[in-house]
Short mmCIF file of C-alpha atoms and ligand atoms in Angstrom, two decimals:
data_model
loop_
_atom_site.label_atom_id
_atom_site.label_comp_id
_atom_site.label_asym_id
_atom_site.label_seq_id
_atom_site.Cartn_x
_atom_site.Cartn_y
_atom_site.Cartn_z
CA MET H 1308 -13.15 -55.24 -98.10
CA SER H 1309 -11.77 -58.73 -98.65
CA TRP H 1310 -11.23 -61.21 -95.86
CA GLU H 1311 -7.44 -61.24 -96.47
CA ASN H 1312 -7.34 -57.52 -95.68
CA SER H 1313 -9.75 -57.53 -92.78
CA GLY H 1314 -8.28 -60.49 -90.82
CA LEU H 1315 -11.71 -60.92 -89.25
CA PRO H 1316 -13.14 -64.31 -88.30
CA MET H 1317 -16.40 -65.59 -89.76
CA ASP H 1318 -19.64 -64.57 -88.07
CA ASN H 1319 -21.19 -67.77 -86.70
CA HIS H 1320 -24.36 -66.27 -85.22
CA VAL H 1321 -26.71 -64.20 -87.39
CA HIS H 1322 -30.53 -64.01 -87.41
CA THR H 1323 -32.74 -63.27 -90.40
CA GLU H 1324 -36.38 -62.67 -91.29
CA TRP H 1325 -36.94 -66.35 -90.39
CA SER H 1326 -36.42 -65.74 -86.65
CA TRP H 1327 -39.58 -64.97 -84.67
CA ASP H 1328 -37.97 -62.07 -82.79
CA THR H 1329 -36.39 -60.05 -85.62
CA PRO H 1330 -37.64 -56.60 -86.69
CA GLY H 1331 -38.98 -55.77 -90.16
CA GLU H 1332 -35.56 -54.69 -91.42
CA ALA H 1333 -34.15 -58.23 -90.90
CA SER H 1334 -33.05 -59.74 -94.19
CA MET H 1335 -30.76 -62.61 -95.06
CA ALA H 1336 -29.88 -60.99 -98.40
CA ARG H 1337 -28.95 -57.65 -96.81
CA SER H 1338 -26.95 -59.48 -94.14
CA CYS H 1339 -24.93 -61.13 -96.93
CA GLU H 1340 -24.23 -57.70 -98.43
CA GLN H 1341 -23.12 -56.44 -95.03
CA ALA H 1342 -20.80 -59.43 -94.56
CA LEU H 1343 -19.16 -58.66 -97.90
CA ALA H 1344 -18.89 -54.96 -97.02
CA VAL H 1345 -17.25 -55.44 -93.60
CA GLY H 1346 -14.97 -58.27 -94.72
CA VAL H 1347 -16.08 -61.23 -92.63
CA PRO H 1348 -15.17 -64.30 -94.71
CA SER H 1349 -18.44 -66.09 -94.09
CA VAL H 1350 -21.71 -66.05 -92.15
CA ALA H 1351 -23.77 -68.74 -90.50
CA PHE H 1352 -27.50 -67.96 -90.42
CA THR H 1353 -28.58 -69.39 -87.08
CA ASP H 1354 -32.26 -68.65 -86.77
CA HIS H 1355 -34.11 -69.47 -83.56
CA LEU H 1356 -35.29 -73.02 -83.10
CA ASP H 1357 -37.69 -72.51 -80.20
CA PHE H 1358 -40.69 -74.62 -79.30
CA THR H 1359 -44.01 -73.70 -77.77
CA THR H 1360 -45.65 -77.12 -77.51
CA TRP H 1361 -44.00 -80.34 -76.37
CA THR H 1362 -44.03 -83.87 -77.68
CA ASP H 1363 -43.47 -87.14 -75.81
CA GLY H 1364 -39.85 -87.44 -74.78
CA ASP H 1365 -39.31 -83.75 -74.13
CA ARG H 1366 -38.15 -83.20 -70.55
CA ILE H 1367 -40.39 -80.18 -70.27
CA SER H 1368 -43.45 -82.42 -70.53
CA THR H 1369 -42.51 -84.46 -67.46
CA GLU H 1370 -41.80 -81.28 -65.48
CA ASN H 1371 -45.10 -79.79 -66.65
CA LEU H 1372 -43.71 -76.31 -67.21
CA ASP H 1373 -45.54 -73.72 -69.28
CA PRO H 1374 -43.13 -72.95 -72.13
CA HIS H 1375 -44.87 -70.16 -74.03
CA ARG H 1376 -43.13 -66.99 -72.87
CA TYR H 1377 -44.05 -64.56 -75.63
CA SER H 1378 -47.19 -64.62 -77.73
CA ARG H 1379 -45.21 -63.94 -80.90
CA MET H 1380 -43.00 -67.03 -80.47
CA HIS H 1381 -43.49 -69.50 -83.28
CA PRO H 1382 -41.63 -72.53 -84.63
CA LEU H 1383 -39.02 -72.11 -87.36
CA ASP H 1384 -40.27 -72.67 -90.91
CA VAL H 1385 -37.29 -74.82 -91.87
CA ASP H 1386 -38.30 -75.22 -95.53
CA GLY H 1387 -38.78 -71.48 -96.02
CA TYR H 1388 -35.50 -70.76 -94.28
CA LEU H 1389 -33.58 -73.29 -96.39
CA ALA H 1390 -35.12 -71.89 -99.59
CA THR H 1391 -33.81 -68.41 -98.69
CA ILE H 1392 -30.37 -69.88 -97.93
CA HIS H 1393 -30.40 -71.45 -101.38
CA GLU H 1394 -31.37 -68.15 -103.05
CA CYS H 1395 -28.63 -66.26 -101.21
CA ARG H 1396 -25.99 -68.82 -102.19
CA GLN H 1397 -26.94 -68.26 -105.84
CA ARG H 1398 -27.03 -64.50 -105.48
CA TYR H 1399 -23.76 -64.06 -103.52
CA PRO H 1400 -21.33 -66.66 -104.88
CA ASP H 1401 -18.34 -64.82 -103.34
CA LEU H 1402 -19.67 -65.33 -99.82
CA ARG H 1403 -19.57 -68.73 -98.14
CA ILE H 1404 -22.95 -69.17 -96.45
CA PHE H 1405 -23.40 -71.70 -93.65
CA SER H 1406 -26.81 -72.95 -92.57
CA GLY H 1407 -27.58 -73.24 -88.88
CA VAL H 1408 -29.92 -72.86 -85.95
CA GLU H 1409 -29.82 -71.55 -82.40
CA ILE H 1410 -31.66 -74.09 -80.26
CA GLY H 1411 -33.22 -72.60 -77.15
CA GLU H 1412 -33.22 -74.79 -74.01
CA ALA H 1413 -32.24 -77.93 -75.95
CA HIS H 1414 -32.12 -79.97 -72.72
CA MET H 1415 -35.84 -79.31 -72.18
CA TRP H 1416 -36.81 -80.12 -75.78
CA THR H 1417 -34.70 -83.23 -76.35
CA ALA H 1418 -37.17 -85.08 -78.60
CA SER H 1419 -38.53 -82.06 -80.53
CA ALA H 1420 -35.07 -80.61 -81.14
CA SER H 1421 -33.44 -83.86 -82.27
CA ALA H 1422 -36.28 -84.49 -84.73
CA MET H 1423 -35.75 -81.04 -86.32
CA VAL H 1424 -31.98 -81.28 -86.41
CA ALA H 1425 -31.86 -84.84 -87.74
CA GLY H 1426 -33.71 -83.95 -90.93
CA ALA H 1427 -32.01 -80.71 -91.87
CA GLN H 1428 -28.21 -81.22 -91.77
CA PHE H 1429 -27.34 -77.77 -90.45
CA ASP H 1430 -23.70 -76.65 -90.70
CA ARG H 1431 -23.73 -74.85 -87.34
CA ILE H 1432 -25.81 -75.66 -84.28
CA LEU H 1433 -25.73 -73.23 -81.40
CA GLY H 1434 -27.11 -74.05 -77.97
CA SER H 1435 -28.48 -71.31 -75.81
CA LEU H 1436 -30.50 -70.61 -72.71
CA HIS H 1437 -32.95 -67.70 -72.71
CA ALA H 1438 -35.27 -68.94 -69.97
CA ILE H 1439 -35.04 -71.18 -66.92
CA PRO H 1440 -37.55 -73.22 -64.92
CA PHE H 1441 -39.02 -70.97 -62.23
CA ASP H 1442 -42.42 -70.82 -60.60
CA GLY H 1443 -43.95 -73.51 -62.83
CA ARG H 1444 -42.94 -71.80 -66.05
CA LEU H 1445 -40.00 -71.63 -68.36
CA THR H 1446 -39.31 -68.06 -67.28
CA ALA H 1447 -37.52 -65.48 -69.43
CA THR H 1448 -34.53 -63.85 -67.78
CA ASP H 1449 -35.90 -60.29 -68.05
CA ASP H 1450 -38.89 -61.55 -66.08
CA LEU H 1451 -36.62 -63.12 -63.43
CA PHE H 1452 -34.93 -59.80 -62.69
CA ARG H 1453 -38.34 -58.47 -61.65
CA GLN H 1454 -38.79 -61.34 -59.19
CA LEU H 1455 -35.38 -62.15 -57.72
CA PRO H 1456 -32.23 -60.30 -56.61
CA ALA H 1457 -29.88 -59.77 -59.55
CA ASP H 1458 -27.06 -61.99 -58.28
CA GLU H 1459 -29.58 -64.76 -57.59
CA VAL H 1460 -30.79 -64.54 -61.21
CA MET H 1461 -27.23 -64.94 -62.48
CA ARG H 1462 -26.48 -67.88 -60.17
CA ARG H 1463 -29.64 -69.74 -61.15
CA TYR H 1464 -29.05 -69.01 -64.82
CA LEU H 1465 -25.39 -70.06 -64.83
CA GLY H 1466 -26.29 -73.24 -62.92
CA GLU H 1467 -28.94 -74.08 -65.53
CA VAL H 1468 -26.37 -73.64 -68.32
CA VAL H 1469 -24.47 -76.60 -66.84
CA GLN H 1470 -27.74 -78.58 -67.03
CA LEU H 1471 -28.12 -77.52 -70.66
CA ILE H 1472 -24.60 -78.70 -71.57
CA GLU H 1473 -24.90 -81.99 -69.69
CA GLY H 1474 -28.47 -82.57 -70.83
CA SER H 1475 -28.03 -82.12 -74.59
CA ASP H 1476 -25.37 -83.11 -77.10
CA LEU H 1477 -27.27 -81.66 -80.07
CA PHE H 1478 -25.32 -78.41 -80.22
CA GLN H 1479 -21.69 -77.71 -81.02
CA VAL H 1480 -21.28 -74.12 -79.81
CA LEU H 1481 -22.49 -72.62 -76.53
CA ALA H 1482 -23.94 -69.20 -77.37
CA HIS H 1483 -23.83 -66.14 -75.05
CA LEU H 1484 -22.94 -68.06 -71.86
CA ASP H 1485 -24.05 -65.22 -69.57
CA PHE H 1486 -27.08 -63.96 -71.50
CA PRO H 1487 -28.87 -62.23 -68.52
CA ARG H 1488 -25.89 -59.93 -68.19
CA ARG H 1489 -27.48 -57.95 -71.03
CA MET H 1490 -30.30 -57.03 -68.66
CA TRP H 1491 -28.23 -56.63 -65.47
CA PRO H 1492 -29.96 -53.77 -63.57
CA TYR H 1493 -27.85 -50.68 -62.96
CA THR H 1494 -29.25 -50.57 -59.41
CA ALA H 1495 -27.24 -53.73 -58.68
CA GLY H 1496 -23.93 -51.94 -59.38
CA PRO H 1497 -21.38 -52.83 -62.05
CA TYR H 1498 -21.44 -56.42 -63.28
CA GLU H 1499 -18.38 -58.35 -62.06
CA GLU H 1500 -17.49 -61.65 -63.75
CA ARG H 1501 -15.31 -62.55 -60.75
CA ALA H 1502 -18.33 -62.57 -58.44
CA PHE H 1503 -19.51 -65.60 -60.44
CA GLU H 1504 -16.13 -67.22 -61.12
CA THR H 1505 -17.14 -70.56 -59.56
CA GLU H 1506 -20.28 -70.74 -61.71
CA TYR H 1507 -18.43 -69.71 -64.90
CA ARG H 1508 -15.71 -72.28 -64.29
CA ALA H 1509 -18.32 -75.05 -63.81
CA ILE H 1510 -19.84 -74.16 -67.21
CA LEU H 1511 -16.46 -74.02 -68.92
CA ARG H 1512 -15.39 -77.38 -67.44
CA ALA H 1513 -18.59 -79.07 -68.62
CA LEU H 1514 -18.25 -77.56 -72.09
CA ALA H 1515 -14.58 -78.55 -72.45
CA ALA H 1516 -15.28 -82.06 -71.14
CA SER H 1517 -17.72 -82.58 -74.01
CA ASP H 1518 -15.22 -81.07 -76.49
CA ARG H 1519 -17.42 -78.20 -77.56
CA ILE H 1520 -16.88 -74.56 -78.43
CA LEU H 1521 -17.30 -71.31 -76.52
CA GLU H 1522 -18.88 -68.38 -78.33
CA VAL H 1523 -17.69 -64.82 -77.84
CA ASN H 1524 -20.94 -62.93 -78.39
CA THR H 1525 -20.65 -59.28 -79.41
CA LYS H 1526 -24.26 -58.35 -78.71
CA SER H 1527 -23.71 -59.10 -75.02
CA PRO H 1528 -21.25 -56.95 -73.06
CA LEU H 1529 -17.92 -58.44 -74.18
CA VAL H 1530 -16.38 -61.11 -71.99
CA SER H 1531 -12.97 -60.32 -70.51
CA THR H 1532 -9.66 -61.83 -71.57
CA GLU H 1533 -9.56 -63.32 -68.07
CA LEU H 1534 -12.76 -65.26 -68.75
CA VAL H 1535 -11.38 -66.58 -72.06
CA ARG H 1536 -8.28 -67.64 -70.07
CA TRP H 1537 -10.57 -69.54 -67.65
CA TRP H 1538 -11.84 -71.32 -70.77
CA ARG H 1539 -8.29 -72.41 -71.69
CA GLU H 1540 -7.57 -73.47 -68.10
CA ALA H 1541 -10.72 -75.60 -68.17
CA GLY H 1542 -9.36 -77.40 -71.25
CA GLY H 1543 -11.24 -75.34 -73.86
CA ARG H 1544 -9.59 -75.55 -77.29
CA ALA H 1545 -11.77 -73.44 -79.59
CA VAL H 1546 -13.68 -70.17 -79.74
CA SER H 1547 -16.47 -69.03 -82.08
CA PHE H 1548 -17.30 -65.41 -82.87
CA GLY H 1549 -20.95 -64.38 -83.08
CA SER H 1550 -22.54 -60.97 -83.57
CA ASP H 1551 -26.02 -62.32 -82.76
CA ALA H 1552 -27.21 -59.74 -85.31
CA HIS H 1553 -30.98 -59.38 -85.58
CA GLN H 1554 -30.52 -56.52 -88.06
CA PRO H 1555 -28.23 -56.62 -91.10
CA TRP H 1556 -26.05 -53.68 -90.01
CA ARG H 1557 -24.85 -55.63 -86.96
CA VAL H 1558 -23.16 -58.48 -88.91
CA GLY H 1559 -19.52 -58.62 -87.76
CA ASP H 1560 -20.17 -55.85 -85.23
CA LYS H 1561 -17.31 -55.28 -82.67
CA PHE H 1562 -15.32 -58.19 -84.13
CA LYS H 1563 -12.01 -56.30 -84.00
CA LEU H 1564 -12.41 -55.84 -80.24
CA ALA H 1565 -13.49 -59.45 -79.79
CA VAL H 1566 -10.43 -60.63 -81.78
CA ASP H 1567 -8.15 -58.63 -79.47
CA ILE H 1568 -9.69 -60.26 -76.40
CA VAL H 1569 -9.48 -63.77 -77.82
CA GLU H 1570 -5.90 -63.32 -79.09
CA ALA H 1571 -4.78 -61.97 -75.72
CA ALA H 1572 -6.03 -65.23 -74.19
CA GLY H 1573 -3.86 -67.23 -76.61
CA PHE H 1574 -6.28 -68.28 -79.37
CA ARG H 1575 -5.43 -67.91 -83.07
CA ALA H 1576 -7.19 -68.25 -86.43
CA GLY H 1577 -7.83 -71.92 -87.21
CA ARG H 1578 -6.79 -74.13 -90.11
CA ASP H 1579 -8.80 -72.18 -92.64
CA ARG H 1580 -10.80 -68.99 -92.60
CA PHE H 1581 -14.07 -70.83 -91.95
CA ASP H 1582 -12.67 -72.69 -88.94
CA PHE H 1583 -13.10 -71.74 -85.29
CA TRP H 1584 -10.19 -70.04 -83.57
CA ARG H 1585 -8.00 -72.43 -81.64
CA VAL H 1586 -5.19 -72.59 -79.10
ZN1 LIG N 2035 -29.82 -66.18 -78.06
ZN1 LIG N 2036 -29.12 -65.41 -81.27
#
């Protein structure tokens, strides 16, 4: 299916075999084939840029937090990743392929992250928060739900997202702004965005003030049109679509639904098909 027929936006958030948390089926080449099959005009391969050891100048070193949450975490092999990008660009000339990374906790890894980003000239840089300082460790959100009431986890997380935005200007797009919602326990009742409206609005204000972009993430439960309207009210001008695919079949997943939500909040396709959607 061609992009002209599909009307879908580009997928700005896709993981490949170069991310430390992808399964064996992950493949940049197969993700390109999927993009062509579903009709997204382009993909950005945004593999995880996570760190397990600090250098001088990283905030995490002064706070003395243990950062190593999962034994399988390892740094991105940027050269290997870029070589695969190059191969895929040769192999799929009809698909525009953007390079990129998803930086985890960029405000904690200021020095390490800027050193990586400065050398590589990525097309897309996503910022995300998967873990927050708690109990002397950078603690993963699934772990937090075992230790704190669910609404307390969300409040702490959403508060830390403001710290991330204000503490790092390395990234352009804020990925999955309410990531722990994926793990919201059913025992806590249905998840209600409005219960956290104050916290969401603080995030959206900080993001708009620094002229950055909100991602609508289709791996997370989809945000409401109301939340995307809060983004506009905060001064937000642009939205990015991201499947956060860790397997090729998920590229462009649920994009039609996401487009409906974003259009209902008043955003439209941008200047060209590789642009973000804008008001
Ligand atoms: Zn993420
Ligand atoms: Zn991701």
